[in-house]
Amino acid sequence: MIAFEGGKVSGKVSPPPSKSHTHRAIIMSALSGGPCKVSNPLLSFDTRSTMDAVRALGAEVTEHDGYVDLNCPKLHAPDREIDVGNSGTTLRLMTGIASLFPSETVLTGDESIRRRPMGPLLEALENCGVSCSSNDGKPPVRIRGPVSGKAIDILGSMSSQFVSSAIMMSPLTENGMTVNIIGEMVSKPYVDITTHMMGRFGITVQETEGGYRIEHQSYAPIDYRVPADFSSAAFPLVAGALGGTVTVDGMDLADPQGDRRIMEVLRAAGAEVTSHDDRVTCSAGELRGVDVDMSDIPDLFPVVAVLLSTAKGTSRLFGAPHLRFKESDRIALTENMLRTLGADITATDDGCVINGVEHLHGGRVEHDGDHRMFMAAAVASIVADGPVEMEDDGCWNVSYPGFPEQLASLGVNIRTL
């Protein structure tokens, strides 16, 4: 067990590189044939799952201090079952890539992954001639391609990763693909990251009124530097908003990361936010309740709920029913976490309603191995009268290696139980 006991925060930290960019850079490097150099990658459990997955495609992946070399001169169908561990991104992106090959690929993962819905993506691929089987729409999934036809219809309302998966495999199909988005697309900024990075790797993606058109093309090998991750930076920035002043550096303010909106949310809630070059600074202010559309920024949901738990007035987070299909049911888990700590929060179908309280009181939180829940609860200790205790299972390594140490460097008291 580990206990976070709050404290006044002050200082500067360097958030980890973007997990989303690292996953995509590894896969696109392998698809290009290489050689490629991916600098400043996030080396975590999840991204190493993606490295292992592309090794199954024939890629040579070598880790160095601060960069990864990739070379894949003979791309081939996976030569073994791919175990993605706890990485939903690896599972979904690799499902599309596996559909390119005429032999069967099996993708599986841990207990949490085997509860993740894959039905909409599998159905879309089946409609393009791919043979798919699963455990009632959940992993393990079995994929046998190749993709046929010139169009694929993807449900946009459950996961942007389904859309990214289809777009990433499209240029390698015989005739290219038109990707039609069915319904409203959630988390579009993550698809913007995919198309932006594909452009860097030499792929032209045309956005259409109803989706995307990608002609048959080849990925080009390049050297790519991964930017820092705004979804991770949100945790120290919210810490600053709750109890001091925190600067994060290494940020790319021009990158199409949707989670840049954390700066807008912080300002709307009354925190002071400034940015200069690659640095963003957040200082505590008199926080007030706000309404936030979370549809494009679902990863920020737990920490934004913590931000607003002690803001004056009522806040409403809405627009993100897909949060129930993340590593956990993040809506329910966030409600349980904050109620345990003394917040006045009520879950809704697509978010929650929060009535700000003066202080949280601390307590023992069940994070269910969800890295974002763990980190959000740790930040909540800054406005809690008592310690926030949790299982010390290292889950933060999924996206933010060194998180407890960085939080301690800012002034948060941490004790091992």
mmCIF file of C-alpha atoms in Angstrom, residues 7-382:
data_model
loop_
_atom_site.group_PDB
_atom_site.id
_atom_site.type_symbol
_atom_site.label_atom_id
_atom_site.label_comp_id
_atom_site.label_asym_id
_atom_site.label_seq_id
_atom_site.Cartn_x
_atom_site.Cartn_y
_atom_site.Cartn_z
ATOM 1 C CA GLY A 7 1.159 19.197 0.717
ATOM 2 C CA LYS A 8 1.791 22.569 -0.919
ATOM 3 C CA VAL A 9 3.197 21.979 -4.396
ATOM 4 C CA SER A 10 5.845 23.972 -6.222
ATOM 5 C CA GLY A 11 8.402 23.260 -8.907
ATOM 6 C CA LYS A 12 9.003 21.989 -12.424
ATOM 7 C CA VAL A 13 8.616 18.508 -13.882
ATOM 8 C CA SER A 14 9.061 16.913 -17.278
ATOM 9 C CA PRO A 15 6.004 14.790 -18.129
ATOM 10 C CA PRO A 16 6.681 11.608 -20.072
ATOM 11 C CA PRO A 17 6.530 11.427 -23.847
ATOM 12 C CA SER A 18 3.166 10.774 -25.465
ATOM 13 C CA LYS A 19 2.004 7.173 -25.281
ATOM 14 C CA SER A 20 -0.346 7.666 -28.245
ATOM 15 C CA HIS A 21 2.462 9.006 -30.444
ATOM 16 C CA THR A 22 4.879 6.290 -29.344
ATOM 17 C CA HIS A 23 2.462 3.459 -30.242
ATOM 18 C CA ARG A 24 1.835 4.931 -33.684
ATOM 19 C CA ALA A 25 5.480 5.739 -34.372
ATOM 20 C CA ILE A 26 6.528 2.162 -33.614
ATOM 21 C CA ILE A 27 3.870 0.653 -35.889
ATOM 22 C CA MET A 28 4.413 3.119 -38.751
ATOM 23 C CA SER A 29 8.172 2.604 -38.542
ATOM 24 C CA ALA A 30 7.666 -1.144 -38.898
ATOM 25 C CA LEU A 31 5.238 -0.679 -41.795
ATOM 26 C CA SER A 32 7.772 1.558 -43.569
ATOM 27 C CA GLY A 33 10.393 -1.184 -43.574
ATOM 28 C CA GLY A 34 12.890 1.135 -41.919
ATOM 29 C CA PRO A 35 15.440 1.896 -40.859
ATOM 30 C CA CYS A 36 13.753 4.375 -38.512
ATOM 31 C CA LYS A 37 14.818 6.083 -35.317
ATOM 32 C CA VAL A 38 12.112 6.976 -32.793
ATOM 33 C CA SER A 39 13.550 9.522 -30.362
ATOM 34 C CA ASN A 40 12.173 10.370 -26.920
ATOM 35 C CA PRO A 41 9.770 7.390 -26.864
ATOM 36 C CA LEU A 42 7.672 6.506 -23.853
ATOM 37 C CA LEU A 43 9.064 3.163 -22.728
ATOM 38 C CA SER A 44 6.239 1.631 -20.711
ATOM 39 C CA PHE A 45 4.369 -1.653 -20.350
ATOM 40 C CA ASP A 46 1.918 -0.627 -23.079
ATOM 41 C CA THR A 47 4.410 0.621 -25.640
ATOM 42 C CA ARG A 48 6.630 -2.406 -25.107
ATOM 43 C CA SER A 49 3.563 -4.488 -25.967
ATOM 44 C CA THR A 50 3.481 -2.674 -29.306
ATOM 45 C CA MET A 51 7.212 -3.253 -29.780
ATOM 46 C CA ASP A 52 6.656 -6.951 -29.160
ATOM 47 C CA ALA A 53 3.727 -6.950 -31.607
ATOM 48 C CA VAL A 54 5.769 -5.495 -34.479
ATOM 49 C CA ARG A 55 8.567 -7.959 -33.715
ATOM 50 C CA ALA A 56 5.993 -10.640 -34.571
ATOM 51 C CA LEU A 57 5.700 -8.933 -37.986
ATOM 52 C CA GLY A 58 9.446 -9.304 -38.545
ATOM 53 C CA ALA A 59 10.650 -5.992 -37.135
ATOM 54 C CA GLU A 60 13.972 -5.644 -35.397
ATOM 55 C CA VAL A 61 13.469 -3.287 -32.450
ATOM 56 C CA THR A 62 16.459 -2.149 -30.414
ATOM 57 C CA GLU A 63 16.127 0.071 -27.351
ATOM 58 C CA HIS A 64 18.817 2.641 -26.628
ATOM 59 C CA ASP A 65 19.128 5.444 -24.098
ATOM 60 C CA GLY A 66 16.593 7.997 -25.362
ATOM 61 C CA TYR A 67 15.667 6.358 -28.653
ATOM 62 C CA VAL A 68 14.574 3.153 -30.375
ATOM 63 C CA ASP A 69 15.889 1.804 -33.685
ATOM 64 C CA LEU A 70 13.449 -0.097 -35.904
ATOM 65 C CA ASN A 71 14.132 -2.052 -39.065
ATOM 66 C CA CYS A 72 11.695 -4.335 -40.860
ATOM 67 C CA PRO A 73 12.981 -5.218 -44.340
ATOM 68 C CA LYS A 74 10.690 -8.263 -44.649
ATOM 69 C CA LEU A 75 7.261 -7.442 -43.232
ATOM 70 C CA HIS A 76 5.260 -10.642 -42.844
ATOM 71 C CA ALA A 77 2.187 -12.054 -41.139
ATOM 72 C CA PRO A 78 2.631 -12.434 -37.375
ATOM 73 C CA ASP A 79 4.565 -15.604 -36.692
ATOM 74 C CA ARG A 80 2.987 -16.217 -33.283
ATOM 75 C CA GLU A 81 0.109 -15.235 -31.025
ATOM 76 C CA ILE A 82 0.340 -11.575 -30.036
ATOM 77 C CA ASP A 83 -0.178 -10.938 -26.309
ATOM 78 C CA VAL A 84 -0.825 -7.214 -25.853
ATOM 79 C CA GLY A 85 -0.769 -7.353 -22.054
ATOM 80 C CA ASN A 86 -2.975 -4.497 -20.822
ATOM 81 C CA SER A 87 -2.611 -2.330 -23.938
ATOM 82 C CA GLY A 88 -5.938 -1.652 -25.623
ATOM 83 C CA THR A 89 -4.198 0.621 -28.130
ATOM 84 C CA THR A 90 -1.920 -2.228 -29.248
ATOM 85 C CA LEU A 91 -4.889 -4.575 -29.526
ATOM 86 C CA ARG A 92 -6.991 -2.260 -31.659
ATOM 87 C CA LEU A 93 -4.314 -0.830 -33.931
ATOM 88 C CA MET A 94 -2.779 -4.242 -34.571
ATOM 89 C CA THR A 95 -6.166 -5.773 -35.399
ATOM 90 C CA GLY A 96 -6.350 -3.598 -38.495
ATOM 91 C CA ILE A 97 -2.754 -4.374 -39.449
ATOM 92 C CA ALA A 98 -3.358 -8.136 -38.984
ATOM 93 C CA SER A 99 -6.229 -7.974 -41.485
ATOM 94 C CA LEU A 100 -3.715 -7.290 -44.274
ATOM 95 C CA PHE A 101 -2.332 -10.840 -44.150
ATOM 96 C CA PRO A 102 -3.881 -14.031 -45.576
ATOM 97 C CA SER A 103 -2.937 -16.197 -42.588
ATOM 98 C CA GLU A 104 -4.534 -16.191 -39.142
ATOM 99 C CA THR A 105 -3.418 -13.801 -36.411
ATOM 100 C CA VAL A 106 -4.447 -14.288 -32.777
ATOM 101 C CA LEU A 107 -4.477 -11.248 -30.471
ATOM 102 C CA THR A 108 -5.079 -11.630 -26.761
ATOM 103 C CA GLY A 109 -4.136 -9.950 -23.492
ATOM 104 C CA ASP A 110 -4.634 -9.882 -19.753
ATOM 105 C CA GLU A 111 -7.931 -10.272 -17.912
ATOM 106 C CA SER A 112 -8.827 -6.594 -18.366
ATOM 107 C CA ILE A 113 -8.115 -6.697 -22.113
ATOM 108 C CA ARG A 114 -10.298 -9.778 -22.481
ATOM 109 C CA ARG A 115 -13.234 -7.614 -21.356
ATOM 110 C CA ARG A 116 -12.626 -4.881 -23.949
ATOM 111 C CA PRO A 117 -15.259 -4.635 -26.708
ATOM 112 C CA MET A 118 -13.987 -5.229 -30.229
ATOM 113 C CA GLY A 119 -17.272 -6.002 -31.992
ATOM 114 C CA PRO A 120 -17.637 -2.838 -34.132
ATOM 115 C CA LEU A 121 -14.106 -3.134 -35.552
ATOM 116 C CA LEU A 122 -14.433 -6.875 -36.197
ATOM 117 C CA GLU A 123 -17.801 -6.398 -37.894
ATOM 118 C CA ALA A 124 -16.376 -3.655 -40.104
ATOM 119 C CA LEU A 125 -13.483 -5.889 -41.154
ATOM 120 C CA GLU A 126 -15.791 -8.847 -41.804
ATOM 121 C CA ASN A 127 -17.775 -6.659 -44.199
ATOM 122 C CA CYS A 128 -14.500 -6.180 -46.110
ATOM 123 C CA GLY A 129 -13.882 -9.905 -46.544
ATOM 124 C CA VAL A 130 -11.801 -10.491 -43.412
ATOM 125 C CA SER A 131 -12.497 -13.627 -41.357
ATOM 126 C CA CYS A 132 -12.902 -12.641 -37.691
ATOM 127 C CA SER A 133 -13.782 -14.629 -34.595
ATOM 128 C CA SER A 134 -13.798 -13.631 -30.934
ATOM 129 C CA ASN A 135 -15.220 -14.358 -27.520
ATOM 130 C CA ASP A 136 -18.586 -12.664 -28.004
ATOM 131 C CA GLY A 137 -16.944 -9.560 -29.450
ATOM 132 C CA LYS A 138 -14.071 -9.575 -26.952
ATOM 133 C CA PRO A 139 -10.507 -10.942 -27.070
ATOM 134 C CA PRO A 140 -8.988 -13.292 -27.868
ATOM 135 C CA VAL A 141 -9.668 -12.282 -31.479
ATOM 136 C CA ARG A 142 -8.680 -14.277 -34.559
ATOM 137 C CA ILE A 143 -8.117 -12.373 -37.801
ATOM 138 C CA ARG A 144 -7.525 -13.747 -41.286
ATOM 139 C CA GLY A 145 -7.302 -11.342 -44.242
ATOM 140 C CA PRO A 146 -6.712 -9.942 -46.658
ATOM 141 C CA VAL A 147 -8.992 -6.943 -46.841
ATOM 142 C CA SER A 148 -11.051 -6.700 -50.030
ATOM 143 C CA GLY A 149 -13.140 -3.878 -51.448
ATOM 144 C CA LYS A 150 -12.531 -0.165 -51.514
ATOM 145 C CA ALA A 151 -14.516 1.048 -48.493
ATOM 146 C CA ILE A 152 -14.907 0.222 -44.817
ATOM 147 C CA ASP A 153 -17.682 1.462 -42.537
ATOM 148 C CA ILE A 154 -16.578 2.108 -38.953
ATOM 149 C CA LEU A 155 -18.800 2.922 -35.976
ATOM 150 C CA GLY A 156 -17.374 6.132 -34.563
ATOM 151 C CA SER A 157 -19.186 6.295 -31.236
ATOM 152 C CA MET A 158 -17.303 3.683 -29.184
ATOM 153 C CA SER A 159 -13.583 4.222 -29.750
ATOM 154 C CA SER A 160 -11.457 6.438 -31.961
ATOM 155 C CA GLN A 161 -8.942 3.589 -32.008
ATOM 156 C CA PHE A 162 -11.279 1.629 -34.302
ATOM 157 C CA VAL A 163 -11.082 4.515 -36.777
ATOM 158 C CA SER A 164 -7.304 4.890 -36.414
ATOM 159 C CA SER A 165 -6.877 1.157 -36.947
ATOM 160 C CA ALA A 166 -8.802 1.265 -40.224
ATOM 161 C CA ILE A 167 -6.992 4.385 -41.465
ATOM 162 C CA MET A 168 -3.514 3.036 -40.652
ATOM 163 C CA MET A 169 -3.993 -0.201 -42.596
ATOM 164 C CA SER A 170 -5.777 1.425 -45.560
ATOM 165 C CA PRO A 171 -2.784 2.575 -47.653
ATOM 166 C CA LEU A 172 -1.428 -0.979 -47.672
ATOM 167 C CA THR A 173 -4.584 -2.501 -49.164
ATOM 168 C CA GLU A 174 -4.628 -3.267 -52.881
ATOM 169 C CA ASN A 175 -6.799 -0.319 -53.917
ATOM 170 C CA GLY A 176 -6.647 1.947 -50.885
ATOM 171 C CA MET A 177 -9.778 2.520 -48.819
ATOM 172 C CA THR A 178 -12.520 4.984 -48.125
ATOM 173 C CA VAL A 179 -13.140 4.970 -44.365
ATOM 174 C CA ASN A 180 -16.754 5.906 -43.696
ATOM 175 C CA ILE A 181 -17.553 7.014 -40.148
ATOM 176 C CA ILE A 182 -20.962 5.775 -39.013
ATOM 177 C CA GLY A 183 -22.563 8.084 -36.441
ATOM 178 C CA GLU A 184 -20.711 10.677 -34.401
ATOM 179 C CA MET A 185 -16.987 10.105 -33.905
ATOM 180 C CA VAL A 186 -15.649 10.341 -30.362
ATOM 181 C CA SER A 187 -12.154 11.505 -29.449
ATOM 182 C CA LYS A 188 -11.429 12.866 -32.934
ATOM 183 C CA PRO A 189 -8.171 14.529 -31.814
ATOM 184 C CA TYR A 190 -6.665 11.044 -31.457
ATOM 185 C CA VAL A 191 -7.550 10.344 -35.096
ATOM 186 C CA ASP A 192 -6.004 13.717 -35.966
ATOM 187 C CA ILE A 193 -2.793 12.505 -34.317
ATOM 188 C CA THR A 194 -2.940 9.362 -36.481
ATOM 189 C CA THR A 195 -3.440 11.230 -39.763
ATOM 190 C CA HIS A 196 -0.856 13.898 -38.850
ATOM 191 C CA MET A 197 1.755 11.235 -38.105
ATOM 192 C CA MET A 198 0.888 9.280 -41.259
ATOM 193 C CA GLY A 199 1.676 12.461 -43.158
ATOM 194 C CA ARG A 200 5.083 12.531 -41.510
ATOM 195 C CA PHE A 201 5.619 8.937 -42.687
ATOM 196 C CA GLY A 202 4.744 9.865 -46.277
ATOM 197 C CA ILE A 203 1.055 8.887 -46.373
ATOM 198 C CA THR A 204 -1.534 11.323 -47.743
ATOM 199 C CA VAL A 205 -4.890 11.080 -45.943
ATOM 200 C CA GLN A 206 -7.779 13.058 -47.382
ATOM 201 C CA GLU A 207 -10.513 13.983 -44.916
ATOM 202 C CA THR A 208 -13.958 13.812 -46.506
ATOM 203 C CA GLU A 209 -17.403 14.909 -45.408
ATOM 204 C CA GLY A 210 -18.163 11.473 -44.007
ATOM 205 C CA GLY A 211 -14.730 10.134 -43.144
ATOM 206 C CA TYR A 212 -11.385 9.671 -44.908
ATOM 207 C CA ARG A 213 -9.978 8.577 -48.269
ATOM 208 C CA ILE A 214 -6.582 6.909 -48.417
ATOM 209 C CA GLU A 215 -5.104 5.792 -51.736
ATOM 210 C CA HIS A 216 -2.726 2.833 -52.046
ATOM 211 C CA GLN A 217 0.663 4.132 -50.843
ATOM 212 C CA SER A 218 3.793 3.061 -49.001
ATOM 213 C CA TYR A 219 4.947 4.258 -45.598
ATOM 214 C CA ALA A 220 8.329 6.004 -45.868
ATOM 215 C CA PRO A 221 11.042 5.470 -43.236
ATOM 216 C CA ILE A 222 11.856 8.593 -41.237
ATOM 217 C CA ASP A 223 13.358 9.609 -37.904
ATOM 218 C CA TYR A 224 10.594 10.758 -35.567
ATOM 219 C CA ARG A 225 10.706 12.543 -32.203
ATOM 220 C CA VAL A 226 7.853 11.887 -29.785
ATOM 221 C CA PRO A 227 6.430 15.007 -28.080
ATOM 222 C CA ALA A 228 5.577 15.192 -24.374
ATOM 223 C CA ASP A 229 2.109 14.005 -23.424
ATOM 224 C CA PHE A 230 -0.572 16.516 -22.442
ATOM 225 C CA SER A 231 -2.780 13.818 -20.918
ATOM 226 C CA SER A 232 0.074 13.032 -18.509
ATOM 227 C CA ALA A 233 0.958 16.710 -18.006
ATOM 228 C CA ALA A 234 -2.622 17.237 -16.804
ATOM 229 C CA PHE A 235 -1.827 15.569 -13.468
ATOM 230 C CA PRO A 236 0.968 17.926 -12.309
ATOM 231 C CA LEU A 237 -0.891 20.902 -13.825
ATOM 232 C CA VAL A 238 -4.030 20.070 -11.823
ATOM 233 C CA ALA A 239 -1.798 19.620 -8.769
ATOM 234 C CA GLY A 240 -0.679 23.216 -9.283
ATOM 235 C CA ALA A 241 -4.277 24.384 -9.624
ATOM 236 C CA LEU A 242 -5.209 22.681 -6.358
ATOM 237 C CA GLY A 243 -2.297 23.732 -4.201
ATOM 238 C CA GLY A 244 0.563 25.864 -5.515
ATOM 239 C CA THR A 245 2.437 26.489 -8.770
ATOM 240 C CA VAL A 246 3.712 23.821 -11.161
ATOM 241 C CA THR A 247 5.554 24.133 -14.478
ATOM 242 C CA VAL A 248 5.717 21.327 -17.035
ATOM 243 C CA ASP A 249 8.244 21.426 -19.868
ATOM 244 C CA GLY A 250 8.915 19.565 -23.105
ATOM 245 C CA MET A 251 5.419 20.339 -24.477
ATOM 246 C CA ASP A 252 4.656 20.906 -28.164
ATOM 247 C CA LEU A 253 1.862 23.482 -28.219
ATOM 248 C CA ALA A 254 1.444 23.043 -31.993
ATOM 249 C CA ASP A 255 0.850 19.283 -31.878
ATOM 250 C CA PRO A 256 -2.755 18.115 -32.521
ATOM 251 C CA GLN A 257 -3.128 16.497 -29.097
ATOM 252 C CA GLY A 258 -6.721 16.965 -27.965
ATOM 253 C CA ASP A 259 -5.626 16.969 -24.349
ATOM 254 C CA ARG A 260 -4.053 20.401 -24.834
ATOM 255 C CA ARG A 261 -7.556 21.456 -23.773
ATOM 256 C CA ILE A 262 -6.512 20.864 -20.166
ATOM 257 C CA MET A 263 -5.158 24.440 -20.280
ATOM 258 C CA GLU A 264 -8.563 25.744 -21.378
ATOM 259 C CA VAL A 265 -10.366 23.706 -18.704
ATOM 260 C CA LEU A 266 -8.005 24.943 -15.985
ATOM 261 C CA ARG A 267 -8.504 28.574 -17.012
ATOM 262 C CA ALA A 268 -12.287 28.166 -17.132
ATOM 263 C CA ALA A 269 -12.222 26.722 -13.610
ATOM 264 C CA GLY A 270 -10.300 29.747 -12.284
ATOM 265 C CA ALA A 271 -6.676 28.565 -12.278
ATOM 266 C CA GLU A 272 -3.911 30.781 -13.666
ATOM 267 C CA VAL A 273 -2.282 29.233 -16.750
ATOM 268 C CA THR A 274 0.584 30.652 -18.803
ATOM 269 C CA SER A 275 2.691 29.125 -21.582
ATOM 270 C CA HIS A 276 5.997 30.041 -23.191
ATOM 271 C CA ASP A 277 7.984 28.035 -25.754
ATOM 272 C CA ASP A 278 7.705 24.429 -24.527
ATOM 273 C CA ARG A 279 6.608 25.256 -20.949
ATOM 274 C CA VAL A 280 3.185 25.517 -19.331
ATOM 275 C CA THR A 281 2.719 26.858 -15.791
ATOM 276 C CA CYS A 282 -0.402 26.479 -13.657
ATOM 277 C CA SER A 283 -1.013 28.273 -10.346
ATOM 278 C CA ALA A 284 -3.832 27.905 -7.867
ATOM 279 C CA GLY A 285 -6.744 30.307 -8.051
ATOM 280 C CA GLU A 286 -10.267 30.436 -6.637
ATOM 281 C CA LEU A 287 -11.755 27.440 -8.398
ATOM 282 C CA ARG A 288 -15.356 27.534 -9.627
ATOM 283 C CA GLY A 289 -17.659 24.941 -11.119
ATOM 284 C CA VAL A 290 -17.778 24.615 -14.913
ATOM 285 C CA ASP A 291 -19.437 22.421 -17.527
ATOM 286 C CA VAL A 292 -16.965 20.478 -19.679
ATOM 287 C CA ASP A 293 -17.674 18.500 -22.842
ATOM 288 C CA MET A 294 -15.409 15.453 -22.457
ATOM 289 C CA SER A 295 -16.232 13.830 -25.812
ATOM 290 C CA ASP A 296 -12.816 14.602 -27.334
ATOM 291 C CA ILE A 297 -10.787 14.445 -24.112
ATOM 292 C CA PRO A 298 -11.921 11.257 -22.323
ATOM 293 C CA ASP A 299 -8.505 10.528 -20.790
ATOM 294 C CA LEU A 300 -8.784 13.754 -18.777
ATOM 295 C CA PHE A 301 -12.039 12.704 -17.118
ATOM 296 C CA PRO A 302 -10.681 11.398 -13.759
ATOM 297 C CA VAL A 303 -8.272 14.278 -13.145
ATOM 298 C CA VAL A 304 -10.766 16.956 -14.272
ATOM 299 C CA ALA A 305 -13.288 15.455 -11.843
ATOM 300 C CA VAL A 306 -10.658 15.791 -9.109
ATOM 301 C CA LEU A 307 -9.976 19.404 -10.155
ATOM 302 C CA LEU A 308 -13.653 20.284 -9.768
ATOM 303 C CA SER A 309 -14.373 18.258 -6.631
ATOM 304 C CA THR A 310 -13.606 21.269 -4.420
ATOM 305 C CA ALA A 311 -14.577 24.032 -6.860
ATOM 306 C CA LYS A 312 -17.366 26.355 -5.757
ATOM 307 C CA GLY A 313 -20.718 25.521 -7.294
ATOM 308 C CA THR A 314 -21.824 22.714 -9.565
ATOM 309 C CA SER A 315 -19.876 21.174 -12.433
ATOM 310 C CA ARG A 316 -21.105 18.867 -15.158
ATOM 311 C CA LEU A 317 -18.839 16.611 -17.199
ATOM 312 C CA PHE A 318 -20.673 15.195 -20.198
ATOM 313 C CA GLY A 319 -20.393 13.773 -23.714
ATOM 314 C CA ALA A 320 -18.261 10.700 -23.025
ATOM 315 C CA PRO A 321 -20.313 7.480 -22.733
ATOM 316 C CA HIS A 322 -17.306 5.679 -24.255
ATOM 317 C CA LEU A 323 -15.520 6.119 -20.908
ATOM 318 C CA ARG A 324 -17.355 3.015 -19.750
ATOM 319 C CA PHE A 325 -15.236 0.965 -22.192
ATOM 320 C CA LYS A 326 -11.757 2.097 -21.166
ATOM 321 C CA GLU A 327 -9.292 0.119 -18.981
ATOM 322 C CA SER A 328 -12.169 0.148 -16.522
ATOM 323 C CA ASP A 329 -15.615 1.719 -16.427
ATOM 324 C CA ARG A 330 -13.956 5.063 -15.769
ATOM 325 C CA ILE A 331 -17.226 6.841 -15.033
ATOM 326 C CA ALA A 332 -18.176 4.404 -12.276
ATOM 327 C CA LEU A 333 -14.634 4.137 -10.932
ATOM 328 C CA THR A 334 -14.203 7.922 -10.803
ATOM 329 C CA GLU A 335 -17.510 8.262 -8.952
ATOM 330 C CA ASN A 336 -16.488 5.572 -6.449
ATOM 331 C CA MET A 337 -13.023 7.050 -5.983
ATOM 332 C CA LEU A 338 -14.222 10.573 -5.278
ATOM 333 C CA ARG A 339 -17.166 9.492 -3.118
ATOM 334 C CA THR A 340 -14.736 7.464 -1.012
ATOM 335 C CA LEU A 341 -12.683 10.632 -0.559
ATOM 336 C CA GLY A 342 -15.706 12.716 0.453
ATOM 337 C CA ALA A 343 -16.758 14.384 -2.805
ATOM 338 C CA ASP A 344 -20.374 15.047 -3.802
ATOM 339 C CA ILE A 345 -20.427 13.352 -7.217
ATOM 340 C CA THR A 346 -23.148 11.537 -9.147
ATOM 341 C CA ALA A 347 -22.376 9.505 -12.255
ATOM 342 C CA THR A 348 -24.465 9.945 -15.405
ATOM 343 C CA ASP A 349 -24.613 7.917 -18.604
ATOM 344 C CA ASP A 350 -21.995 10.106 -20.253
ATOM 345 C CA GLY A 351 -20.122 11.732 -17.374
ATOM 346 C CA CYS A 352 -20.979 13.078 -13.934
ATOM 347 C CA VAL A 353 -22.370 15.961 -11.883
ATOM 348 C CA ILE A 354 -20.149 17.369 -9.116
ATOM 349 C CA ASN A 355 -21.195 19.706 -6.327
ATOM 350 C CA GLY A 356 -18.014 21.208 -4.935
ATOM 351 C CA VAL A 357 -17.160 20.586 -1.283
ATOM 352 C CA GLU A 358 -14.726 22.592 0.840
ATOM 353 C CA HIS A 359 -12.277 19.723 1.371
ATOM 354 C CA LEU A 360 -12.022 16.008 0.699
ATOM 355 C CA HIS A 361 -11.388 13.830 3.734
ATOM 356 C CA GLY A 362 -9.149 11.103 2.358
ATOM 357 C CA GLY A 363 -9.679 7.363 2.475
ATOM 358 C CA ARG A 364 -8.670 4.055 0.903
ATOM 359 C CA VAL A 365 -9.280 4.031 -2.842
ATOM 360 C CA GLU A 366 -9.755 1.050 -5.153
ATOM 361 C CA HIS A 367 -8.164 1.960 -8.489
ATOM 362 C CA ASP A 368 -8.586 -1.466 -10.148
ATOM 363 C CA GLY A 369 -5.143 -1.194 -11.738
ATOM 364 C CA ASP A 370 -6.226 1.823 -13.819
ATOM 365 C CA HIS A 371 -3.209 4.113 -14.144
ATOM 366 C CA ARG A 372 -5.220 7.316 -14.637
ATOM 367 C CA MET A 373 -7.398 6.555 -11.628
ATOM 368 C CA PHE A 374 -4.347 5.991 -9.437
ATOM 369 C CA MET A 375 -2.742 9.260 -10.495
ATOM 370 C CA ALA A 376 -5.963 11.266 -10.176
ATOM 371 C CA ALA A 377 -6.499 9.962 -6.640
ATOM 372 C CA ALA A 378 -2.905 10.822 -5.734
ATOM 373 C CA VAL A 379 -3.442 14.412 -6.914
ATOM 374 C CA ALA A 380 -6.712 14.548 -4.929
ATOM 375 C CA SER A 381 -4.672 14.170 -1.734
ATOM 376 C CA ILE A 382 -3.640 17.829 -2.138
#
